[in-house]
CSV table of C-alpha atoms in Angstrom, one decimal:
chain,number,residue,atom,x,y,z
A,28,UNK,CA,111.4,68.8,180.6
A,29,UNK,CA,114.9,67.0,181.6
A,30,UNK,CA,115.8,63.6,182.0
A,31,UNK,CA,113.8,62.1,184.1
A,32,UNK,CA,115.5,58.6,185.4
A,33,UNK,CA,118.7,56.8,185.7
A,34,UNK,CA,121.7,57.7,183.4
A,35,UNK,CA,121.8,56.1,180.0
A,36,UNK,CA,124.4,53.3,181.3
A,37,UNK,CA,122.5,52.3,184.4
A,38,UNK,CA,119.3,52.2,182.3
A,39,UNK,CA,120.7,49.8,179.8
A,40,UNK,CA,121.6,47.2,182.7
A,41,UNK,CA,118.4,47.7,184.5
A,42,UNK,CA,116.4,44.8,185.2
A,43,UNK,CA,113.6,45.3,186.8
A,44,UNK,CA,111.9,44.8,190.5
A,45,UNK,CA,108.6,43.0,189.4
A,46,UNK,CA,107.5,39.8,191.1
A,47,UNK,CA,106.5,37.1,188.8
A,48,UNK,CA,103.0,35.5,190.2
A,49,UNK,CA,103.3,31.8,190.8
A,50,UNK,CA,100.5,31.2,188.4
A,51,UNK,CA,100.8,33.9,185.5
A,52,UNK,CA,100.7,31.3,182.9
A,53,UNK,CA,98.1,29.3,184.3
A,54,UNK,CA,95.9,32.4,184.6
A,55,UNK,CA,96.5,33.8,181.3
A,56,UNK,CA,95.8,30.3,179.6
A,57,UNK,CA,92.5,30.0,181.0
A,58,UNK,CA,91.5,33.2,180.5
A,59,UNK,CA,92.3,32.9,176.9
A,60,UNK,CA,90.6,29.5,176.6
A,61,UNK,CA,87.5,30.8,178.5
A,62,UNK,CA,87.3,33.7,175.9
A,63,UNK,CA,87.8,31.4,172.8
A,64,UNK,CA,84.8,28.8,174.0
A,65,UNK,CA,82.7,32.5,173.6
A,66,UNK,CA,83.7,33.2,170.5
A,67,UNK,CA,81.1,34.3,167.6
A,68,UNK,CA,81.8,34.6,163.9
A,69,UNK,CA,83.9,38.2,162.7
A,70,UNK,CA,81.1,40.7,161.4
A,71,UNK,CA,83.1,42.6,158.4
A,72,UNK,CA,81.0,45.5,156.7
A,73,UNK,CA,82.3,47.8,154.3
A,74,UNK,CA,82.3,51.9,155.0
A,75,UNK,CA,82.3,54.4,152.0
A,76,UNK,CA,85.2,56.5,152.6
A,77,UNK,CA,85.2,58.5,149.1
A,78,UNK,CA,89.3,57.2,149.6
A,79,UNK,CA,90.9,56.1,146.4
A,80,UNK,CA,93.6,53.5,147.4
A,81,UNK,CA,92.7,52.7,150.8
A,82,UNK,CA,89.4,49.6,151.3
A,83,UNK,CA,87.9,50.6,155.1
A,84,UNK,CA,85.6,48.1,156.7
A,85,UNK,CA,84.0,48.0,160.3
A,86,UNK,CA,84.9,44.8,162.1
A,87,UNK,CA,83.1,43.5,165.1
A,88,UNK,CA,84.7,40.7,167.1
A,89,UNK,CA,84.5,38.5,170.1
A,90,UNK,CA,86.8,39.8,172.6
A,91,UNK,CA,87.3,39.3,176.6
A,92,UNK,CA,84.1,36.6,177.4
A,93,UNK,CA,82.6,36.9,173.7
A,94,UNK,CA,82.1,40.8,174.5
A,95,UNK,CA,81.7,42.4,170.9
A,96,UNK,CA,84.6,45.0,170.0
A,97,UNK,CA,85.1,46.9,167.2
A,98,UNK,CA,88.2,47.6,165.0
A,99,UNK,CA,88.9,48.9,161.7
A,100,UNK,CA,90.2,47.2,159.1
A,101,UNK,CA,92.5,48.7,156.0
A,102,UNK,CA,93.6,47.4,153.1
A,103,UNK,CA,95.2,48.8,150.2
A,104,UNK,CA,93.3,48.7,147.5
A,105,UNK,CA,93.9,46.6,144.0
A,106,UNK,CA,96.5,44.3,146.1
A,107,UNK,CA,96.5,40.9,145.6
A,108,UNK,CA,96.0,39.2,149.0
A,109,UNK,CA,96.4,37.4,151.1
A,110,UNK,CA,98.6,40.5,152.9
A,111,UNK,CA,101.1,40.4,155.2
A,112,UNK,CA,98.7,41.3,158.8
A,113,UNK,CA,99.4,44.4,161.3
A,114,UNK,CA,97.1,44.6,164.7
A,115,UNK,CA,97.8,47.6,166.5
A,116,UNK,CA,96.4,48.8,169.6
A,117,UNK,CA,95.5,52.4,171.2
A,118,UNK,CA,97.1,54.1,173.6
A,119,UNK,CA,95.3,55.4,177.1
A,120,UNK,CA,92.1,57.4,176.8
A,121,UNK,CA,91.9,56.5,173.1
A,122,UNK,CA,90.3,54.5,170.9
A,123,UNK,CA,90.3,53.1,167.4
A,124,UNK,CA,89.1,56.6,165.6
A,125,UNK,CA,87.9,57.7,162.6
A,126,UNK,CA,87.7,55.6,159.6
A,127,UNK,CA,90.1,58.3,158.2
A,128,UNK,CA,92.7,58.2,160.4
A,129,UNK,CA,96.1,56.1,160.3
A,130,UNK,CA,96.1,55.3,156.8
A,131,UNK,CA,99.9,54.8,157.2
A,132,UNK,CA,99.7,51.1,157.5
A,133,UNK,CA,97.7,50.0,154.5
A,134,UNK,CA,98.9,52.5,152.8
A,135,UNK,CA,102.5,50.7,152.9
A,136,UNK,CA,101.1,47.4,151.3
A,137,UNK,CA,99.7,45.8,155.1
A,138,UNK,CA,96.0,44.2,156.2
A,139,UNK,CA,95.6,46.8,159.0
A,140,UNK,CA,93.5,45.8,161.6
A,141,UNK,CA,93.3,49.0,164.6
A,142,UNK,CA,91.2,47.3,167.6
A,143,UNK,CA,89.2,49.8,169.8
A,144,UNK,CA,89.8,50.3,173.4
A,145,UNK,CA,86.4,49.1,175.4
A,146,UNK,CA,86.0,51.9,178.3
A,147,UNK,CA,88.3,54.2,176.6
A,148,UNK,CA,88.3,56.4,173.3
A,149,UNK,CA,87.6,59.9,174.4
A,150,UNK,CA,90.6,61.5,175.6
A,151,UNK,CA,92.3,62.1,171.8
A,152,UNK,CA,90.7,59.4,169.7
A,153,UNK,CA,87.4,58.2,169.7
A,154,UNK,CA,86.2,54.8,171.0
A,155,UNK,CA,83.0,52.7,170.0
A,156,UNK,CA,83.3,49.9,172.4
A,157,UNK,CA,81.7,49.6,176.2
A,158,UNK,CA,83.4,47.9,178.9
A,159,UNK,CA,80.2,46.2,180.5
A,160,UNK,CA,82.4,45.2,183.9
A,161,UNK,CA,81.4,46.9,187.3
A,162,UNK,CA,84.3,46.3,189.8
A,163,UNK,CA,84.1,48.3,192.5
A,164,UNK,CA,85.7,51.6,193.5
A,165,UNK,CA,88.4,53.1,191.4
A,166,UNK,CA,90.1,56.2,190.5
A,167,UNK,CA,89.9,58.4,187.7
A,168,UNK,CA,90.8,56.5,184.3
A,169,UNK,CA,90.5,52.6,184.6
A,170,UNK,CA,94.4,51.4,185.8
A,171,UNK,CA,92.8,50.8,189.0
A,172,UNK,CA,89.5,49.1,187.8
A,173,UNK,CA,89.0,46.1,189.7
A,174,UNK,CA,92.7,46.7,190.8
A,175,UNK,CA,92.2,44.5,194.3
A,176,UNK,CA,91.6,41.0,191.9
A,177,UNK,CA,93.1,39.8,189.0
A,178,UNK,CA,90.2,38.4,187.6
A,179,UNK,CA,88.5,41.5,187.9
A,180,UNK,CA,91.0,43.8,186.9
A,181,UNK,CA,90.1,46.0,183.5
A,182,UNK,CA,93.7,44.9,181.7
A,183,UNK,CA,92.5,41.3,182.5
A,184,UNK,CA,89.6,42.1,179.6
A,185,UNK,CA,91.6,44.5,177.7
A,186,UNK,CA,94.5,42.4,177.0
A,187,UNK,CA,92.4,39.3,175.8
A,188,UNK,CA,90.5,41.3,174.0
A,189,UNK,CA,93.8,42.6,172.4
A,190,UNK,CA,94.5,38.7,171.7
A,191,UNK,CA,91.5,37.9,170.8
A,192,UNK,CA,92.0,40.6,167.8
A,193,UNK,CA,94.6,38.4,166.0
A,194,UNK,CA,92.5,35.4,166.5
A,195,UNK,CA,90.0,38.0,164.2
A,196,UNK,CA,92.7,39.2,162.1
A,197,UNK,CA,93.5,35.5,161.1
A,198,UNK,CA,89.9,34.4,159.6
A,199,UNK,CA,90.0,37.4,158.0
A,200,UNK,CA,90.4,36.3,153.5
A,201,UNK,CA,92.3,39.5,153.0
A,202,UNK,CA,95.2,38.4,155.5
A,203,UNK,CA,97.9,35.5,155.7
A,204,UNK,CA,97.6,34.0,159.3
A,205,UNK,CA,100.9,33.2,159.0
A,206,UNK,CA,102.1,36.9,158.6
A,207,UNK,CA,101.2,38.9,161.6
A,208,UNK,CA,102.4,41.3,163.9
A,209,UNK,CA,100.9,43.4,166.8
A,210,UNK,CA,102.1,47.0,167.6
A,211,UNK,CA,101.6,50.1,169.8
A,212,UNK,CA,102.4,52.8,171.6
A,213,UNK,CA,102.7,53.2,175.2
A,214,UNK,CA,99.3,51.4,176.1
A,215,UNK,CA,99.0,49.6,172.7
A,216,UNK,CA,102.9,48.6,172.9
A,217,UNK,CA,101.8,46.9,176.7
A,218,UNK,CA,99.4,45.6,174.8
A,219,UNK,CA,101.9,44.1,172.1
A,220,UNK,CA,104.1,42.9,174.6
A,221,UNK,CA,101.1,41.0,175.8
A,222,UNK,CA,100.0,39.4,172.6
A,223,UNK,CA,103.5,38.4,172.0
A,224,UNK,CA,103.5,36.5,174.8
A,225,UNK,CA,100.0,35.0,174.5
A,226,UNK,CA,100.5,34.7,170.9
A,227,UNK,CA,104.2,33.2,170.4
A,228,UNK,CA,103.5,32.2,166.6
A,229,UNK,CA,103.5,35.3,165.6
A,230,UNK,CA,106.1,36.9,163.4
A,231,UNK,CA,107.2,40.4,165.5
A,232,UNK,CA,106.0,43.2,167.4
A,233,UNK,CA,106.8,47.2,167.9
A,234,UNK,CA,106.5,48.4,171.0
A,235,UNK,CA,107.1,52.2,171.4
A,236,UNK,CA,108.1,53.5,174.9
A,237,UNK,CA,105.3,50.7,176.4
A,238,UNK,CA,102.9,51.2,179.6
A,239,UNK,CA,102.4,48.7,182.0
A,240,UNK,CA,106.1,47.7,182.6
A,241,UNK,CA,108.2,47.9,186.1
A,242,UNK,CA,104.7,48.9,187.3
A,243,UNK,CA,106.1,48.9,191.2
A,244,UNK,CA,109.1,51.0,189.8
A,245,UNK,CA,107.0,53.3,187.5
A,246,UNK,CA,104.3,54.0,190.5
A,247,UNK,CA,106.9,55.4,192.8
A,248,UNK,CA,108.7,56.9,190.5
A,249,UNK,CA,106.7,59.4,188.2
A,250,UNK,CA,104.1,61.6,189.0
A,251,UNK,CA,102.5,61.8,186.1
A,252,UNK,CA,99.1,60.2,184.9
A,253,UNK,CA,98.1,57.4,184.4
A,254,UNK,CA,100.6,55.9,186.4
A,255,UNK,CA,99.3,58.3,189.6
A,256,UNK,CA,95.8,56.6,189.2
A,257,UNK,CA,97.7,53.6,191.2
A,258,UNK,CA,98.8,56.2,193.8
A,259,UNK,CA,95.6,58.2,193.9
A,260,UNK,CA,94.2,54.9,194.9
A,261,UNK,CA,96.5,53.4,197.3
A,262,UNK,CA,96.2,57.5,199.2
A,263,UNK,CA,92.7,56.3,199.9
A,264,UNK,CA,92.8,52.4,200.0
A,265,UNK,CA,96.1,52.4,202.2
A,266,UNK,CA,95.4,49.0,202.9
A,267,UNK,CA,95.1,47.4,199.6
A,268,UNK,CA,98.5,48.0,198.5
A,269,UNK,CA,99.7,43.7,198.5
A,270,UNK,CA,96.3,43.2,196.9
A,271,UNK,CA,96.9,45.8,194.3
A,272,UNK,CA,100.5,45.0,193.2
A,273,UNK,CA,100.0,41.2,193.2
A,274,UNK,CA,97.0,42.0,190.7
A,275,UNK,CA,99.7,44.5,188.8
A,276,UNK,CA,102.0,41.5,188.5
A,277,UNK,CA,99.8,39.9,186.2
A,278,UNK,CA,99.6,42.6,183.8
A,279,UNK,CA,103.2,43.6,183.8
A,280,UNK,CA,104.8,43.6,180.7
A,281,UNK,CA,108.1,42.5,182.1
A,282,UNK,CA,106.5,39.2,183.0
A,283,UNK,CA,105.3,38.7,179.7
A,284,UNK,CA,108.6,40.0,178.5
A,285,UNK,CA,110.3,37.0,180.2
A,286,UNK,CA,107.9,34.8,177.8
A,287,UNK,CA,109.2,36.4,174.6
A,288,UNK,CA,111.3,34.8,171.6
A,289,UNK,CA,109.7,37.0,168.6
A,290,UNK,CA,111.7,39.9,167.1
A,291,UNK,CA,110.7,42.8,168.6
A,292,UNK,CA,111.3,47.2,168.3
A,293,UNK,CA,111.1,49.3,170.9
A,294,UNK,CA,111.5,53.0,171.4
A,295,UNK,CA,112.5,54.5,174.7
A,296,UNK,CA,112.6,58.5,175.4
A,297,UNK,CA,114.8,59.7,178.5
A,298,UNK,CA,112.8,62.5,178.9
A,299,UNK,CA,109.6,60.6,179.2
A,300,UNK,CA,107.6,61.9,182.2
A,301,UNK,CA,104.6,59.3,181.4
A,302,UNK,CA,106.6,56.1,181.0
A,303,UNK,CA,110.1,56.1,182.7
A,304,UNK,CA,112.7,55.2,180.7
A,305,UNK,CA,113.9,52.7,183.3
A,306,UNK,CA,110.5,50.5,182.9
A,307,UNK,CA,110.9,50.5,179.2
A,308,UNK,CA,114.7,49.0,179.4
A,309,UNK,CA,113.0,46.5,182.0
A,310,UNK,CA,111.1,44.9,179.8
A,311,UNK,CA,114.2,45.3,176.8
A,312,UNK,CA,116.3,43.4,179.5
A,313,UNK,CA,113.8,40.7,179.9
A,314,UNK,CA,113.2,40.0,175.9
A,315,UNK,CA,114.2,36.5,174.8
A,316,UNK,CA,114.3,36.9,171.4
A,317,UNK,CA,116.2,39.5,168.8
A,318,UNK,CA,115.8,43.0,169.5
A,319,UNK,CA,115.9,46.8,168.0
A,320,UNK,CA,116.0,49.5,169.9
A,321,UNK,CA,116.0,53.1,169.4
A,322,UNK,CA,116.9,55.6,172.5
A,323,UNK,CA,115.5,59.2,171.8
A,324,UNK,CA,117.6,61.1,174.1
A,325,UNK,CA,115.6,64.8,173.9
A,326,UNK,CA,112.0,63.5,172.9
A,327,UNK,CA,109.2,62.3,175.7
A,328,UNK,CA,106.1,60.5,175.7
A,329,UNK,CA,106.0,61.3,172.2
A,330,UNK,CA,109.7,59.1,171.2
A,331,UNK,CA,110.9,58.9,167.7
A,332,UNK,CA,107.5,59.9,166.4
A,333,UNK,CA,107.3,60.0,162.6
A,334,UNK,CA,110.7,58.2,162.5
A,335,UNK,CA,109.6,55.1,165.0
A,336,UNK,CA,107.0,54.8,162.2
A,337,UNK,CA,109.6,54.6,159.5
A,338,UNK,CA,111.2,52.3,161.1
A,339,UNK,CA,108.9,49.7,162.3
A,340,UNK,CA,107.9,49.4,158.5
A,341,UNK,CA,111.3,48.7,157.7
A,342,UNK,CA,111.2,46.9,160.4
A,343,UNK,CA,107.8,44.8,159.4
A,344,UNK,CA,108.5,44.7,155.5
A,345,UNK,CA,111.7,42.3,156.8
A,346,UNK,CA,110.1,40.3,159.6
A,347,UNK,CA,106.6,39.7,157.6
A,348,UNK,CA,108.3,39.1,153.8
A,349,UNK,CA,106.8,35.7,152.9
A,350,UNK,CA,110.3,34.4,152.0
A,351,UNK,CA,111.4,34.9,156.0
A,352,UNK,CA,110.9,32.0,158.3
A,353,UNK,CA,109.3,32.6,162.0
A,354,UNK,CA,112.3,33.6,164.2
A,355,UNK,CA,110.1,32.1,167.5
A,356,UNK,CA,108.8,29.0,168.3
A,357,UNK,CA,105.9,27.9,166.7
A,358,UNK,CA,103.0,26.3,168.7
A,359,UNK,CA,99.3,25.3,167.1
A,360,UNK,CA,97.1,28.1,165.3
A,361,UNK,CA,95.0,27.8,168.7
A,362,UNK,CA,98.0,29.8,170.7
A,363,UNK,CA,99.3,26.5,172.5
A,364,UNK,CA,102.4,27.4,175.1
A,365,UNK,CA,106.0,26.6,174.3
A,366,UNK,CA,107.1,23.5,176.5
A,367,UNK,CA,109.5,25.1,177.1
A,368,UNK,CA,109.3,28.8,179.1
A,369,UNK,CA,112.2,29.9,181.4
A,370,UNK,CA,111.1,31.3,185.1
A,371,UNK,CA,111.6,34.2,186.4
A,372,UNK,CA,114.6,33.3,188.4
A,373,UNK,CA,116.6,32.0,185.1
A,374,UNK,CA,119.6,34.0,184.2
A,375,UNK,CA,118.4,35.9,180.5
A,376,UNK,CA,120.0,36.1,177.3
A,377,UNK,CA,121.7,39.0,176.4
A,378,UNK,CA,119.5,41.6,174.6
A,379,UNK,CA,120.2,41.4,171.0
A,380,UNK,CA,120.1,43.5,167.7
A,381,UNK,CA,121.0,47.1,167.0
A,382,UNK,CA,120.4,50.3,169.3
A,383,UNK,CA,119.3,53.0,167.2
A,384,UNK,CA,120.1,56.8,168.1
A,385,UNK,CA,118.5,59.8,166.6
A,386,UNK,CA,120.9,61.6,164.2
C-alpha cells in the first residue's frame, strides 16, 4: 500500500467537483416529512446479557416510510439519566451486531443507540433489518440500487432511516434530546454527515475517513469496492451515466457538508485505497462550522483506529457536557431548516479547529 491521492498540500485545499442538485433541500425535506407522517411508537425490550455495567435493549423504530429497523441501545448501568445521546451508524456490508459488541460507548458514561443497516449486515457484522425496495437492476452491493432515480435510490432510505434514528433516540427516557451526536465510519460517517445536515440541532458529529463524498471524484479515481459498484454499473448501463451522477448528487456528503454549522471530527488516511483521501478533505473543505481533524499518514481504510476512538470521546465528553451551549443553529425539535443556508456557489469559511497528526 502507498499513498494513493494528491500530496498532503493539494489535499488540504481541495474542494471538490460535485454538482449541487437545484432541489437537494426541497427533496430531502419532504422525504423526511413523508417519513415522520409514518411514524409508530419506539418498541424498547430488554436483552439478558449476563454483562455487569452495561443495560442492552432491542430497539425497533420507524425508519425510511415507517419501515421498522432495529438498533441497539446501551447504557451504563447505575447512571443517573437522562445521558448525554450517541447514534452511530455501520459501515458497508455491516450491520448493527451482537448485543456484545461495541461496549465502548456506554461504557464511557453515553446512551448508545447503534442503528442497523437494512439490506446490509453480512459482510463483518450482522444485520437484522430488510430493505423491502425492488428497484431495478444493480450491481453487486447496493451503491447502485435504484441508482437511475433519486427517489428510488437505496441511500434515499438509508439515510432517513439514519435520521429517523435520532428522532428514536430522543423519545427515548434514558437520553437528553438536547445532548446528541451521530457518528461513523466510512459508511456510518456519510451517514453522520447526513444527519448533521438534516438534523442541525444537534450538538456534533465524528465522521472517520466518510463514504459517499466527491462521489464523481472517488468513482474515477479508485478501484477499489464499493466505489467500483458505480463503475461496474456504468460498464454495462453506458448510457445511464447523467442519470446516475445526478441521483449521486443527492447523496453526496459534500452537499450536505455545505449545510453544516455543528462541530465536527474527521479522520482521513492517505493510504486509503477505499475512500480517497481527496473526497474526505472535500467534504472538510466544505464544513461550515468548527472542525478537528486528524491526518493518518501510514494507516488506510482502517485510520487512527483505536486512537480516532479516543479521541472522539474527548471529543464528545466536551461538545455533549450539559454546561456547553449548542455551537449550531437551533431550529424546532421537528428538524426545521435554518433560514438561512448558503448555496453552492458561496465562497466557504475557512476550515477551523486543530489538525491532528499521529505521533
Amino acid at each position: 500500500m502507498a499513498l494513493t491521492d494528491l500530496p498532503e498540500e493539494q489535499l488540504r485545499a481541495y474542494r471538490g467537483q460535485v454538482a449541487e442538485p437545484a432541489d437537494f433541500d426541497r427533496f430531502w425535506a419532504d422525504t423526511i416529512a413523508e417519513s415522520r407522517e409514518c411514524g409508530w411508537p419506539v418498541r424498547v425490550e430488554p436483552v439478558p446479557t449476563g454483562l455487569a455495567t452495561i443495560d442492552v435493549h432491542d430497539v425497533t423504530f420507524p425508519g425510511f416510510a415507517g419501515q421498522p429497523v432495529r438498533a441497539w441501545l446501551r447504557l451504563p448501568r447505575g447512571v443517573e439519566p437522562p445521558l448525554p445521546a450517541v447514534v452511530q451508524y455501520a459501515g458497508y456490508g455491516g450491520g448493527r451486531g451482537h448485543p456484545l459488541e461495541n461496549l465502548l460507548w456506554a461504557s464511557a458514561g453515553f446512551a448508545h443507540l447503534q442503528m442497523d443497516t437494512r439490506g446490509q449486515g453480512a459482510g463483518w457484522a450482522r444485520g437484522d433489518t430488510p430493505d423491502p425496495a425492488a428497484a431495478g437492476p444493480e450491481a453487486p452491493g447496493v451503491l447502485t440500487r435504484g441508482v437511475t432515480d433519486p427517489r428510488t435510490y437505496y441511500y434515499r432510505r438509508f439515510l432517513t432511516d439514519a435520521v429517523r434514528a435520532v428522532d428514536a433516540a430522543r423519545t427515548l427516557p434514558a437520553v437528553d434530546p438536547a445532548r446528541v451526536a451521530v457518528l461513523g465510519h466510512s459508511q456510518g460517517g456519510a451517514a453522520a454527515l447526513a444527519v448533521a445536515a438534516l438534523r442541525p440541532d444537534l450538538r456534533a458529529v465524528v465522521a472517520g475517513v466518510p463514504f459517499l463524498c466527491d462521489i464523481p471524484r472517488a468513482i474515477t479515481v479508485t478501484d477499489a469496492y464499493p466505489y467500483r459498484e458505480v463503475r461496474d454499473f456504468l460498464a454495462i448501463h453506458r448510457h445511464a451515466e447523467e442519470r446516475v451522477l445526478a441521483t449521486l448528487a443527492y447523496v453526496d456528503g459534500v452537499n450536505f457538508a455545505r449545510r453544516c454549522h455543528l462541530p465536527g471530527r474527521f479522520s482521513v488516511a492517505l493510504m486509503d485505497e477505499i475512500v480517497p483521501p481527496s473526497t474526505v478533505f472535500a467534504a472538510v473543505n466544505a464544513w461550515r462550522g468548527p472542525t478537528e481533524v486528524s491526518v493518518w499518514r501510514y494507516n488506510g481504510h482502517e485510520a487512527g483506529g483505536i486512537d480516532d476512538d479516543e479521541a472522539a470521546v474527548r471529543f464528545l465528553r466536551v461538545h455533549l457536557s450539559p454546561d456547553r451551549a449548542p455551537d449550531g443553529p437551533q431550529p424546532d425539535r421537528q428538524g426545521a431548516w435554518p433560514a438561512q443556508r448558503g448555496s453552492a456557489g458561496e465562497p466557504r469559511p475557512p476550515v477551523g479547529g486543530p489538525s491532528r497528526r499521529p505521533s
